[in-house]
Short mmCIF file of C-alpha atoms and ligand atoms in Angstrom, two decimals:
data_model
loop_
_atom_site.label_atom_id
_atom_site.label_comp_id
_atom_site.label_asym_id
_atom_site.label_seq_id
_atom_site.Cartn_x
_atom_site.Cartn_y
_atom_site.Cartn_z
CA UNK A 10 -22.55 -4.97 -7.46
CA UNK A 11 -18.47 -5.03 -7.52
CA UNK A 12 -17.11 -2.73 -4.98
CA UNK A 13 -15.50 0.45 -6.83
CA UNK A 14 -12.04 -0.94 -6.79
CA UNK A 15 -13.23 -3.48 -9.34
CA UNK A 16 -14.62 -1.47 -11.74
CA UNK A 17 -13.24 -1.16 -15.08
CA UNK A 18 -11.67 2.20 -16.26
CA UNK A 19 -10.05 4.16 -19.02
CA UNK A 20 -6.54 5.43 -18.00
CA UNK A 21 -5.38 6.83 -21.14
CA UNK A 22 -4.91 4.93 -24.23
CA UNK A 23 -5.77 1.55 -21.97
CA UNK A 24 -9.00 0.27 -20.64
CA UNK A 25 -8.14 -1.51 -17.01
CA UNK A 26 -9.91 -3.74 -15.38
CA UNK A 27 -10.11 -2.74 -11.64
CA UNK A 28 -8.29 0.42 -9.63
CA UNK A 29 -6.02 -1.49 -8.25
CA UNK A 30 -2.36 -0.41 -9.10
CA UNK A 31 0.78 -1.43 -8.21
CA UNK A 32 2.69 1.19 -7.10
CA UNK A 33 6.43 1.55 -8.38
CA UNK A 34 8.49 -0.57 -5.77
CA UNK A 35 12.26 -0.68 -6.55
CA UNK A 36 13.34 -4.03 -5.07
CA UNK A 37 16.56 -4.04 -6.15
CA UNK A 38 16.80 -7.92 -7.77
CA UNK A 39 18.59 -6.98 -11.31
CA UNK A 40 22.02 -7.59 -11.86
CA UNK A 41 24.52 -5.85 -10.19
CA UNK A 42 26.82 -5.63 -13.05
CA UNK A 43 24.97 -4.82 -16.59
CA UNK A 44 21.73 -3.42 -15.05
CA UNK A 45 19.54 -6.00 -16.68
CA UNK A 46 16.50 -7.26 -14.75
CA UNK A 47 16.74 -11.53 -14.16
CA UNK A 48 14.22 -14.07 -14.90
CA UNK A 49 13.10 -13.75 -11.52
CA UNK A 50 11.53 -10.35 -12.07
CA UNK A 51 9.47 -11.33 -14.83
CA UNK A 52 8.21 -14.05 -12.38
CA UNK A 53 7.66 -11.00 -10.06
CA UNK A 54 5.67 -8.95 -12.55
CA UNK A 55 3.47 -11.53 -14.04
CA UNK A 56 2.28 -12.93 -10.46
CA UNK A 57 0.98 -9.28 -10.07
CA UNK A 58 -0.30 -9.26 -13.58
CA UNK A 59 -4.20 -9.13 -12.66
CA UNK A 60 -3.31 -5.37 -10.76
CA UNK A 61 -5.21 -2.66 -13.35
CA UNK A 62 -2.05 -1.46 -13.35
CA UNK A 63 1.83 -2.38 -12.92
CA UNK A 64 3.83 0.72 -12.86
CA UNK A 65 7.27 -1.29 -12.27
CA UNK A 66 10.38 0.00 -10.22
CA UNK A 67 12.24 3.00 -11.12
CA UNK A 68 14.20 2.01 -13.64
CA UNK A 69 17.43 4.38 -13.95
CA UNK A 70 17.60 6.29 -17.51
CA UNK A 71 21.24 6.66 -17.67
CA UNK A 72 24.74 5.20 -16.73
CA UNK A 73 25.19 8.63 -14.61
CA UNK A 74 22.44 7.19 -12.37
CA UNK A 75 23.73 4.73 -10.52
CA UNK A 76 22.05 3.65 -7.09
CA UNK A 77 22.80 0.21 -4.08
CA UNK A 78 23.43 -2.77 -6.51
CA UNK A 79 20.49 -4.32 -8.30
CA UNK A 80 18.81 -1.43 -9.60
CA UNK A 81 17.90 -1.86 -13.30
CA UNK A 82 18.51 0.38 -16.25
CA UNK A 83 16.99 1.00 -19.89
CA UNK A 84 19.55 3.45 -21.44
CA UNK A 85 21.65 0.39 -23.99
CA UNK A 86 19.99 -2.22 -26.36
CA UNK A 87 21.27 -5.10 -24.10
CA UNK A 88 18.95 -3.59 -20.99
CA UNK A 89 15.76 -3.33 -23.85
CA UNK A 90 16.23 -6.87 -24.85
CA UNK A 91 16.09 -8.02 -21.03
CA UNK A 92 13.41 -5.89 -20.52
CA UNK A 93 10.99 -7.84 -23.47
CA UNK A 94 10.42 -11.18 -21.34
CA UNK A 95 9.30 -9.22 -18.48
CA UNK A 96 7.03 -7.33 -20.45
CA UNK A 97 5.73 -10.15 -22.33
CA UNK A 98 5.15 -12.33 -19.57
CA UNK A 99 2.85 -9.38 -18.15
CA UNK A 100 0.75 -9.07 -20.94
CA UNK A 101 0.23 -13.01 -22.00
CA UNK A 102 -0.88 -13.27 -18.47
CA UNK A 103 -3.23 -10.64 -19.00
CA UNK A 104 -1.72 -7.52 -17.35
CA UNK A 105 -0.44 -4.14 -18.28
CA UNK A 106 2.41 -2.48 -17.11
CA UNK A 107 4.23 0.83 -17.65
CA UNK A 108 7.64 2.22 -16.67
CA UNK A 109 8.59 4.21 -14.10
CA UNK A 110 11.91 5.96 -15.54
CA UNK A 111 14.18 8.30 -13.25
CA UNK A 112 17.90 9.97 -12.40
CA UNK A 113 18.94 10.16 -8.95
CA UNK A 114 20.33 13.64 -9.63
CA UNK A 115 22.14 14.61 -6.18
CA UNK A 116 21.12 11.66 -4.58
CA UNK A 117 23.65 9.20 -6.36
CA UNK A 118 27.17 8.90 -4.85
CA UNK A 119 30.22 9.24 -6.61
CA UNK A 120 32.10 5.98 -5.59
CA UNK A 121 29.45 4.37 -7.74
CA UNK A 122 29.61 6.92 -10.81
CA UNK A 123 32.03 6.46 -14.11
CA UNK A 124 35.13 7.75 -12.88
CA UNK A 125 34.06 8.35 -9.47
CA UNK A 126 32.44 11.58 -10.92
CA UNK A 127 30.35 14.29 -8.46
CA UNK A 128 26.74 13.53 -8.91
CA UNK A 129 24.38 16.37 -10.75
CA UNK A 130 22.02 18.53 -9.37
CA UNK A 131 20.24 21.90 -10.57
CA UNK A 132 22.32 23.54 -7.64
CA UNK A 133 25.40 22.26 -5.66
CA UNK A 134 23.14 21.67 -2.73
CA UNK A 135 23.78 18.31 -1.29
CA UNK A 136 21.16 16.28 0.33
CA UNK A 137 20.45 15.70 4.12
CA UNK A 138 21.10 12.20 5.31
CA UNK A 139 23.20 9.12 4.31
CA UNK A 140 23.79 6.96 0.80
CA UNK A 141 24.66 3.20 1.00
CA UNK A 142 27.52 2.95 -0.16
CA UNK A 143 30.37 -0.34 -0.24
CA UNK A 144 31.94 1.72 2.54
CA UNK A 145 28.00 1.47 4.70
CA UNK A 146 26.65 4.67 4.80
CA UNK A 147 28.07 7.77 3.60
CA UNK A 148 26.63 11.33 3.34
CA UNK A 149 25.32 12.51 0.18
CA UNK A 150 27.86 14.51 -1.76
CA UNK A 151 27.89 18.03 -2.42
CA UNK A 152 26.33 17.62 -6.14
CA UNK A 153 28.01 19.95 -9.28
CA UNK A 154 25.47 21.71 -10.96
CA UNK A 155 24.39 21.21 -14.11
CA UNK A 156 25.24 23.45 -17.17
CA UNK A 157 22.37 24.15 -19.41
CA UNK A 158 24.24 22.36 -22.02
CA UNK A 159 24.04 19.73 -19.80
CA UNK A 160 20.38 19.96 -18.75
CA UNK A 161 19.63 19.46 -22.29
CA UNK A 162 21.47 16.26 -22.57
CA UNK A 163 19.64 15.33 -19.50
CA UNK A 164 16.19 15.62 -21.10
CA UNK A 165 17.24 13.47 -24.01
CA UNK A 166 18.61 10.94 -21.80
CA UNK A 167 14.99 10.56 -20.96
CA UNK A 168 13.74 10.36 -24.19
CA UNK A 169 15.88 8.05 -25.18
CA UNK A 170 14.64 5.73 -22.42
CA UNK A 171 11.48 6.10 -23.18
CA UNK A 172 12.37 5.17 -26.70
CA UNK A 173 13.63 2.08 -25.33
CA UNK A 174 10.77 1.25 -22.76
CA UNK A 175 8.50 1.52 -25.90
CA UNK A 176 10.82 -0.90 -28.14
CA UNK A 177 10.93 -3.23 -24.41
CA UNK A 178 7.25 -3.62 -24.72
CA UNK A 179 5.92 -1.17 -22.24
CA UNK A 180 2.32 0.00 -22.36
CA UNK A 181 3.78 3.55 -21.17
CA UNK A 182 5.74 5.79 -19.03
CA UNK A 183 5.69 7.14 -15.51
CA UNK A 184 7.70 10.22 -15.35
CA UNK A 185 9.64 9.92 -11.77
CA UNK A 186 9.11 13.46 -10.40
CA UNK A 187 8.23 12.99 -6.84
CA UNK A 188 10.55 11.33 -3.92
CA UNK A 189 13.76 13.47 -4.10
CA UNK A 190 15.22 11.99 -7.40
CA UNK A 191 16.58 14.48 -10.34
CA UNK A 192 13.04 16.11 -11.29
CA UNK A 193 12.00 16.88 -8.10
CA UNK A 194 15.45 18.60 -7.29
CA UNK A 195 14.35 21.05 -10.65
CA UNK A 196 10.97 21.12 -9.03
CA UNK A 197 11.71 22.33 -5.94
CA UNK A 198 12.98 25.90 -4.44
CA UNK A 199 14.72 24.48 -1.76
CA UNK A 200 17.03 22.32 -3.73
CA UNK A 201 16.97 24.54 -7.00
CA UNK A 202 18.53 27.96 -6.46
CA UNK A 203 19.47 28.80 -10.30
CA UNK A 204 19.09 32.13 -11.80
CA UNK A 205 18.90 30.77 -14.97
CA UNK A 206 15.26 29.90 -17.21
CA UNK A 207 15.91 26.64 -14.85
CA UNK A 208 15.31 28.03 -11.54
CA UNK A 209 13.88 31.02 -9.45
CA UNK A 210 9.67 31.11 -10.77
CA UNK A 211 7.71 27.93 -10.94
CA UNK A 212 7.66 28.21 -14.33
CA UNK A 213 11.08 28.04 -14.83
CA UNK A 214 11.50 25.13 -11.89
CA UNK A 215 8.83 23.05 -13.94
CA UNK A 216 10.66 23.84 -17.35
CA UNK A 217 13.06 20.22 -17.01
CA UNK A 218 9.97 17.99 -16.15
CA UNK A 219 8.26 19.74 -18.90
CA UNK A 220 10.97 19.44 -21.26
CA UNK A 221 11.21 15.41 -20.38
CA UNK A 222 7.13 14.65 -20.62
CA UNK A 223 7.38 16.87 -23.94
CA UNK A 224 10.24 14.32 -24.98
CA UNK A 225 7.97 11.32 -23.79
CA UNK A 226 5.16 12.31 -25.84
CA UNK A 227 7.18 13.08 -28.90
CA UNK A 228 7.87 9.31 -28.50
CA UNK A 229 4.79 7.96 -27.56
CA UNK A 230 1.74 9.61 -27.73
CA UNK A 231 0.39 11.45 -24.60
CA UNK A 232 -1.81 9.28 -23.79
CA UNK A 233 0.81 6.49 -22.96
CA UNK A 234 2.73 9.06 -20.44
CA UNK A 235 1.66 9.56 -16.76
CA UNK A 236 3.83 11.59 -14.18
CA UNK A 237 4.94 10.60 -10.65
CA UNK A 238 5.27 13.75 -7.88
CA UNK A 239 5.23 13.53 -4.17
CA UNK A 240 4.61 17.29 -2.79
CA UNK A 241 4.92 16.01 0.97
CA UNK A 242 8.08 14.42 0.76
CA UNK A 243 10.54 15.99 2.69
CA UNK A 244 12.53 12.97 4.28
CA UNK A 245 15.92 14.30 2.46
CA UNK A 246 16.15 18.16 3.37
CA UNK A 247 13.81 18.41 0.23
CA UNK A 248 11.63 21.43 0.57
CA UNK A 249 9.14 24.39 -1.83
CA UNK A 250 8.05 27.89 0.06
CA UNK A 251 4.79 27.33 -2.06
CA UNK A 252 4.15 23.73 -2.85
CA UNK A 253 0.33 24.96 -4.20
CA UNK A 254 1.74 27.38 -6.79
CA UNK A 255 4.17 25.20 -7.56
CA UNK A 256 2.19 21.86 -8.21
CA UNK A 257 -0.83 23.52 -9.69
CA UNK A 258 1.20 24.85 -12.43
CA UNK A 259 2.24 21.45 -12.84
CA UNK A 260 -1.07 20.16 -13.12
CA UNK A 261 -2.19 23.03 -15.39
CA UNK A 262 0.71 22.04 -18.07
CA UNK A 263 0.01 18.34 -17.65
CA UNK A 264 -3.41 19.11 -18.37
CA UNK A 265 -2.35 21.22 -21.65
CA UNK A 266 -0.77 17.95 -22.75
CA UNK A 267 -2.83 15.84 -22.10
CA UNK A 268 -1.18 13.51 -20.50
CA UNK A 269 -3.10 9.74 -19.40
CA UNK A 270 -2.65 10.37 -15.71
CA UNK A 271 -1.17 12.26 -12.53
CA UNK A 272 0.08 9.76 -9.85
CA UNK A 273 0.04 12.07 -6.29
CA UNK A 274 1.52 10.89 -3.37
CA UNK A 275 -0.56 12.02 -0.94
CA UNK A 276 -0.81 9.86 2.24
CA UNK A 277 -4.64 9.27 3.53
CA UNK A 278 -3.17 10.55 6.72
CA UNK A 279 -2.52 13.82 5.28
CA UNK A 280 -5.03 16.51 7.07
CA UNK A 281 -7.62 17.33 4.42
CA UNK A 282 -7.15 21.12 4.59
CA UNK A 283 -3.08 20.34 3.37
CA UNK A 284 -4.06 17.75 1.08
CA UNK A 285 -3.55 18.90 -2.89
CA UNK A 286 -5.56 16.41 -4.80
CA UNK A 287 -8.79 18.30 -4.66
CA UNK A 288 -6.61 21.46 -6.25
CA UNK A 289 -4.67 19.31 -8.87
CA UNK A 290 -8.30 17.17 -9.65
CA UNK A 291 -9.76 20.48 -10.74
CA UNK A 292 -6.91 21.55 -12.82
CA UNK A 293 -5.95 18.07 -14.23
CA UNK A 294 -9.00 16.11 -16.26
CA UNK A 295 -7.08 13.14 -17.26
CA UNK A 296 -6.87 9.89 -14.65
CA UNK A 297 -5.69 10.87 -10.84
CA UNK A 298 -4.09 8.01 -9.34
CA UNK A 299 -3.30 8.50 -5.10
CA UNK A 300 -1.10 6.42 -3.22
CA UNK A 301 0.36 6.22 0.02
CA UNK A 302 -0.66 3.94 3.11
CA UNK A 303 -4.14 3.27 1.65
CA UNK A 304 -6.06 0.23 2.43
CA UNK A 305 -8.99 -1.47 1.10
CA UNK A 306 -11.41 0.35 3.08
CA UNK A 307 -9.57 4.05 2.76
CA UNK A 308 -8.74 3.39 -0.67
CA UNK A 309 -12.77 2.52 -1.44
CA UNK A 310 -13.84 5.85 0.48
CA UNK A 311 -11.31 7.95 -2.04
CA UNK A 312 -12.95 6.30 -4.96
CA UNK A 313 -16.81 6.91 -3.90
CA UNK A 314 -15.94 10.28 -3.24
CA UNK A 315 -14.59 11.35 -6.10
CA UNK A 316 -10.96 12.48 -4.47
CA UNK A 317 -9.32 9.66 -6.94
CA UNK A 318 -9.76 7.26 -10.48
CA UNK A 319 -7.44 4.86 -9.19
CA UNK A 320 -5.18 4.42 -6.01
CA UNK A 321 -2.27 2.70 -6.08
CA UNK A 322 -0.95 0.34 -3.73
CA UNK A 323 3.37 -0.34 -2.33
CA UNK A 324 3.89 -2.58 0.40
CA UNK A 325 0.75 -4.59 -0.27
CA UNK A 326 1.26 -5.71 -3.08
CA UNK A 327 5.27 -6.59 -2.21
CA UNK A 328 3.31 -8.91 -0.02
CA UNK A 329 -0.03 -9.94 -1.56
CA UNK A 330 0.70 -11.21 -5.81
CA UNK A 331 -2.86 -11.74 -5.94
CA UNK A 332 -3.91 -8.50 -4.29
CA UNK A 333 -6.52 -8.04 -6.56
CA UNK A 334 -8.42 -10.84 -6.00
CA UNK A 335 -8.28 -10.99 -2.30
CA UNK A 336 -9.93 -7.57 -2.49
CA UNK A 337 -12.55 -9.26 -3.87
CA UNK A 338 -13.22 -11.42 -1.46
CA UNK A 339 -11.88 -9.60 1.70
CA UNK A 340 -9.45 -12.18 2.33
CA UNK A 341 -6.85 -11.91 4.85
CA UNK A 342 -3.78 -10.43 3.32
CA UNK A 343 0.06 -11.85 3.98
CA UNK A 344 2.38 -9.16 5.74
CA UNK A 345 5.47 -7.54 4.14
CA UNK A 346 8.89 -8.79 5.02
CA UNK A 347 10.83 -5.40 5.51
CA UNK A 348 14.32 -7.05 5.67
CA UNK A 349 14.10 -8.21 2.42
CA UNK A 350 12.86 -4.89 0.50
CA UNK A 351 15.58 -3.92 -1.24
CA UNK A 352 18.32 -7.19 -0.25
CA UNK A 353 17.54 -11.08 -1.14
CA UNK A 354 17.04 -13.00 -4.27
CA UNK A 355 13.92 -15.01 -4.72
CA UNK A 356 13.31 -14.68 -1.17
CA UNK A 357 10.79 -12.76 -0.18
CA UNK A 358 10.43 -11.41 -3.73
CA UNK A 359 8.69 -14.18 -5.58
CA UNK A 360 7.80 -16.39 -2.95
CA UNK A 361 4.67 -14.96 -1.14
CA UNK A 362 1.92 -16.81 -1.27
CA UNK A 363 -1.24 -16.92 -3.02
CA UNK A 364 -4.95 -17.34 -1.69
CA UNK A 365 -4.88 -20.48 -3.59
CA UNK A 366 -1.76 -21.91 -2.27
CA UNK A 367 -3.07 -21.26 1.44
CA UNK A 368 -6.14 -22.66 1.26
CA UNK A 369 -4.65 -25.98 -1.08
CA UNK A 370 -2.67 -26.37 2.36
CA UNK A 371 -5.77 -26.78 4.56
CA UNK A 372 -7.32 -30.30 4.73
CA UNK A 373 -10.72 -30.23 2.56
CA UNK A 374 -12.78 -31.31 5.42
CA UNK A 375 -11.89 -27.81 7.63
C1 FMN B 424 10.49 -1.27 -1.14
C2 FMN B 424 9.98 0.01 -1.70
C3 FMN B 424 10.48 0.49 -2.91
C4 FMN B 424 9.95 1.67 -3.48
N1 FMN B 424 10.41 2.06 -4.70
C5 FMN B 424 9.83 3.12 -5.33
C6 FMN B 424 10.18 3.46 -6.65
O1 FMN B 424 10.98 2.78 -7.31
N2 FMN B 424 9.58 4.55 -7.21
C7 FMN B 424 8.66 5.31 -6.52
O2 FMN B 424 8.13 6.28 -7.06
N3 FMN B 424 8.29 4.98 -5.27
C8 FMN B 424 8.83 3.90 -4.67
N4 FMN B 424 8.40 3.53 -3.42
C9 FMN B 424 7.23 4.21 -2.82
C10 FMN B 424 5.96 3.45 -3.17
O3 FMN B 424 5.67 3.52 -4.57
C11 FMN B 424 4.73 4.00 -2.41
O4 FMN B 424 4.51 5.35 -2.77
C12 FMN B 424 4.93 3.90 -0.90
O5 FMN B 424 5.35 2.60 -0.54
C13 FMN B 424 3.63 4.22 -0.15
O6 FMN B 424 2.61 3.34 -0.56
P1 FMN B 424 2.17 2.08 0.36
O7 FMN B 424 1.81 2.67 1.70
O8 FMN B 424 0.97 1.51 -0.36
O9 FMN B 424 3.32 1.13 0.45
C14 FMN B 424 8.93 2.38 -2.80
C15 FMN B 424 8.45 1.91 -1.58
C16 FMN B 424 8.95 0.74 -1.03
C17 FMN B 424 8.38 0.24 0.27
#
């Protein structure tokens, strides 16, 4: 019998093949200039085509969202067209592949904005820690808050990029709310202190990642949206008084739409009385896909017992194109090259190695 990871699946409108997905990894390899991904990240995607799942890198839904060089955008018809080989190239190789679409919100810096402008926020509360910038590090700015005027042109800013990641070729949406970024500023008490019908209840924090899945679904049918949060992360000053009120409202509105799936970072490591899945699995019924430092072993265990439908996997599958199929065959797995993350060109990108390409280099008599 195939081992749970390779079990075939509905996860929304698509039937996948295994559990296996590849997490959203911003590497950080389009160009620097017009935001467009290069040929050599549709090489990148379809060598990771047989994962159930691509969700690609966060891919930055307006020119106000501006991170380090070689992020890529999908906000102007030039970034769509660039976007079509790379989809393509996923699907003739049999793969599927959503987008993972985001604003950095206070986490952008203004000597990369239009007109050096302040960076938005719900509040004017800046971030803790540093921002590359072409000056090295720099702290993040104190961000101007947004005017609901504003937040409104926000939310369409989102649906127009998912407009465009469904003209690009896309098979769907991820919904960036987890990891610090815009949504997760709205999300959270500690960075959202409005008075407004923005900020102060849950209800009212929720309302902007509401507002954008509404907008996603308007364009493509909810069962082509999934939504991204991380209720742990904390690395940037980040913080909620009440993460479980907060999340399982979230998951009881995501489950009113309907949505194809909730994608919870929630390391393994996490001690299972703080751990939310078991919460948000009872009050979302569509697809629950975990991630963070899983394995093949832990990532097995989560499946049999019901805690997940899918888990999704980072740094492995920077490292390991053919994840999928080492699985299978508990093959040894090639280790990630940190320095080259989110720097480098081909290197280190598209240049790992397959099982195939290993064992074609040992003599047929071994
Ligand atoms: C190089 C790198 C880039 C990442 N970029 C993104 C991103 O664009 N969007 C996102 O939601 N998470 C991003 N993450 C987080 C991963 O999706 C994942 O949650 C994290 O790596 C933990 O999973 P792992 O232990 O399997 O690597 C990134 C992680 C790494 C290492």
């Amino acid at each position: 019998m195939s081992s749970p990871l390779h079990q075939s699946a509905a996860l929304g409108a698509l039937s996948l093949p295994n559990r296996i997905i590849m997490a959203p990894l911003g590497r950080a390899r389009s160009d620097h200039d017009n935001r467009q991904p290069l040929p050599r990240v549709r090489t990148y995607y379809e060598q990771r085509a047989s994962a159930g799942l691509i969700i690609s890198e966060a891919t930055h839904v307006s020119a106000e969202s501006v991170s380090r060089p070689g992020g890529s955008a999908i906000h102007d018809d030039a970034q769509v067209e660039a976007w079509k080989p790379v989809t393509k190239a996923v699907h003739d190789a049999g793969g599927r592949i959503f987008q993972q679409l985001f604003h950095l919100g206070r986490k952008a810096h203004s000597s990369r904005l239009p007109g050096n402008a302040l960076p938005v926020a719900p509040s004017a509360i800046a971030a803790v820690g540093e921002v590359p910038t072409a000056d090295g590090l720099q702290p993040f700015p104190v961000p101007r808050a947004l005017s609901r005027d504003e937040i409104a042109q926000r939310v369409n800013d989102f649906r127009l990029a998912v407009r465009n990641s469904g003209r690009a070729g896309f098979d769907g949406v991820e919904i960036h709310g987890a990891n610090g970024y815009l949504i997760d500023q709205f999300l959270r008490d500690g960075s959202n202190q409005r008075d407004d019908d923005y900020g102060g209840s849950v209800e009212n924090r929720a309302r902007f990642l509401l507002e954008i899945v509404d907008g996603a679904i308007a364009e493509l049918g909810a069962a082509r949206v999934g939504v991204r949060i991380s209720p742990h992360f904390a690395v940037d000053g980040i913080s909620d008084s009440d993460p479980v009120a907060l999340y399982s409202h979230v998951a009881r509105e995501l489950q009113a739409r309907a949505i194809a799936y909730l994608h919870l970072i929630e390391p393994d490591a996490i001690a299972p009385q703080k751990r939310l899945a078991p919460r948000l699995r009872e009050l979302f019924k569509g697809a629950l896909i975990l991630a963070g430092e899983f394995d093949q072993d832990s990532a097995q265990r989560a499946i049999e017992q019901g805690r997940a439908d899918f888990v999704a996997f980072g740094r492995l599958f920077i490292a390991n194109p053919d994840l999928v199929a080492r699985f299978r065959q508990r093959a040894a797995l090639n280790s990630a090259d940190e320095a080259s993350f989110y720097v480098g060109g081909d290197q280190g990108y598209i240049d790992y190695p397959f099982l195939q390409d290993l064992r074609s280099k040992q003599p047929l008599t071994a």
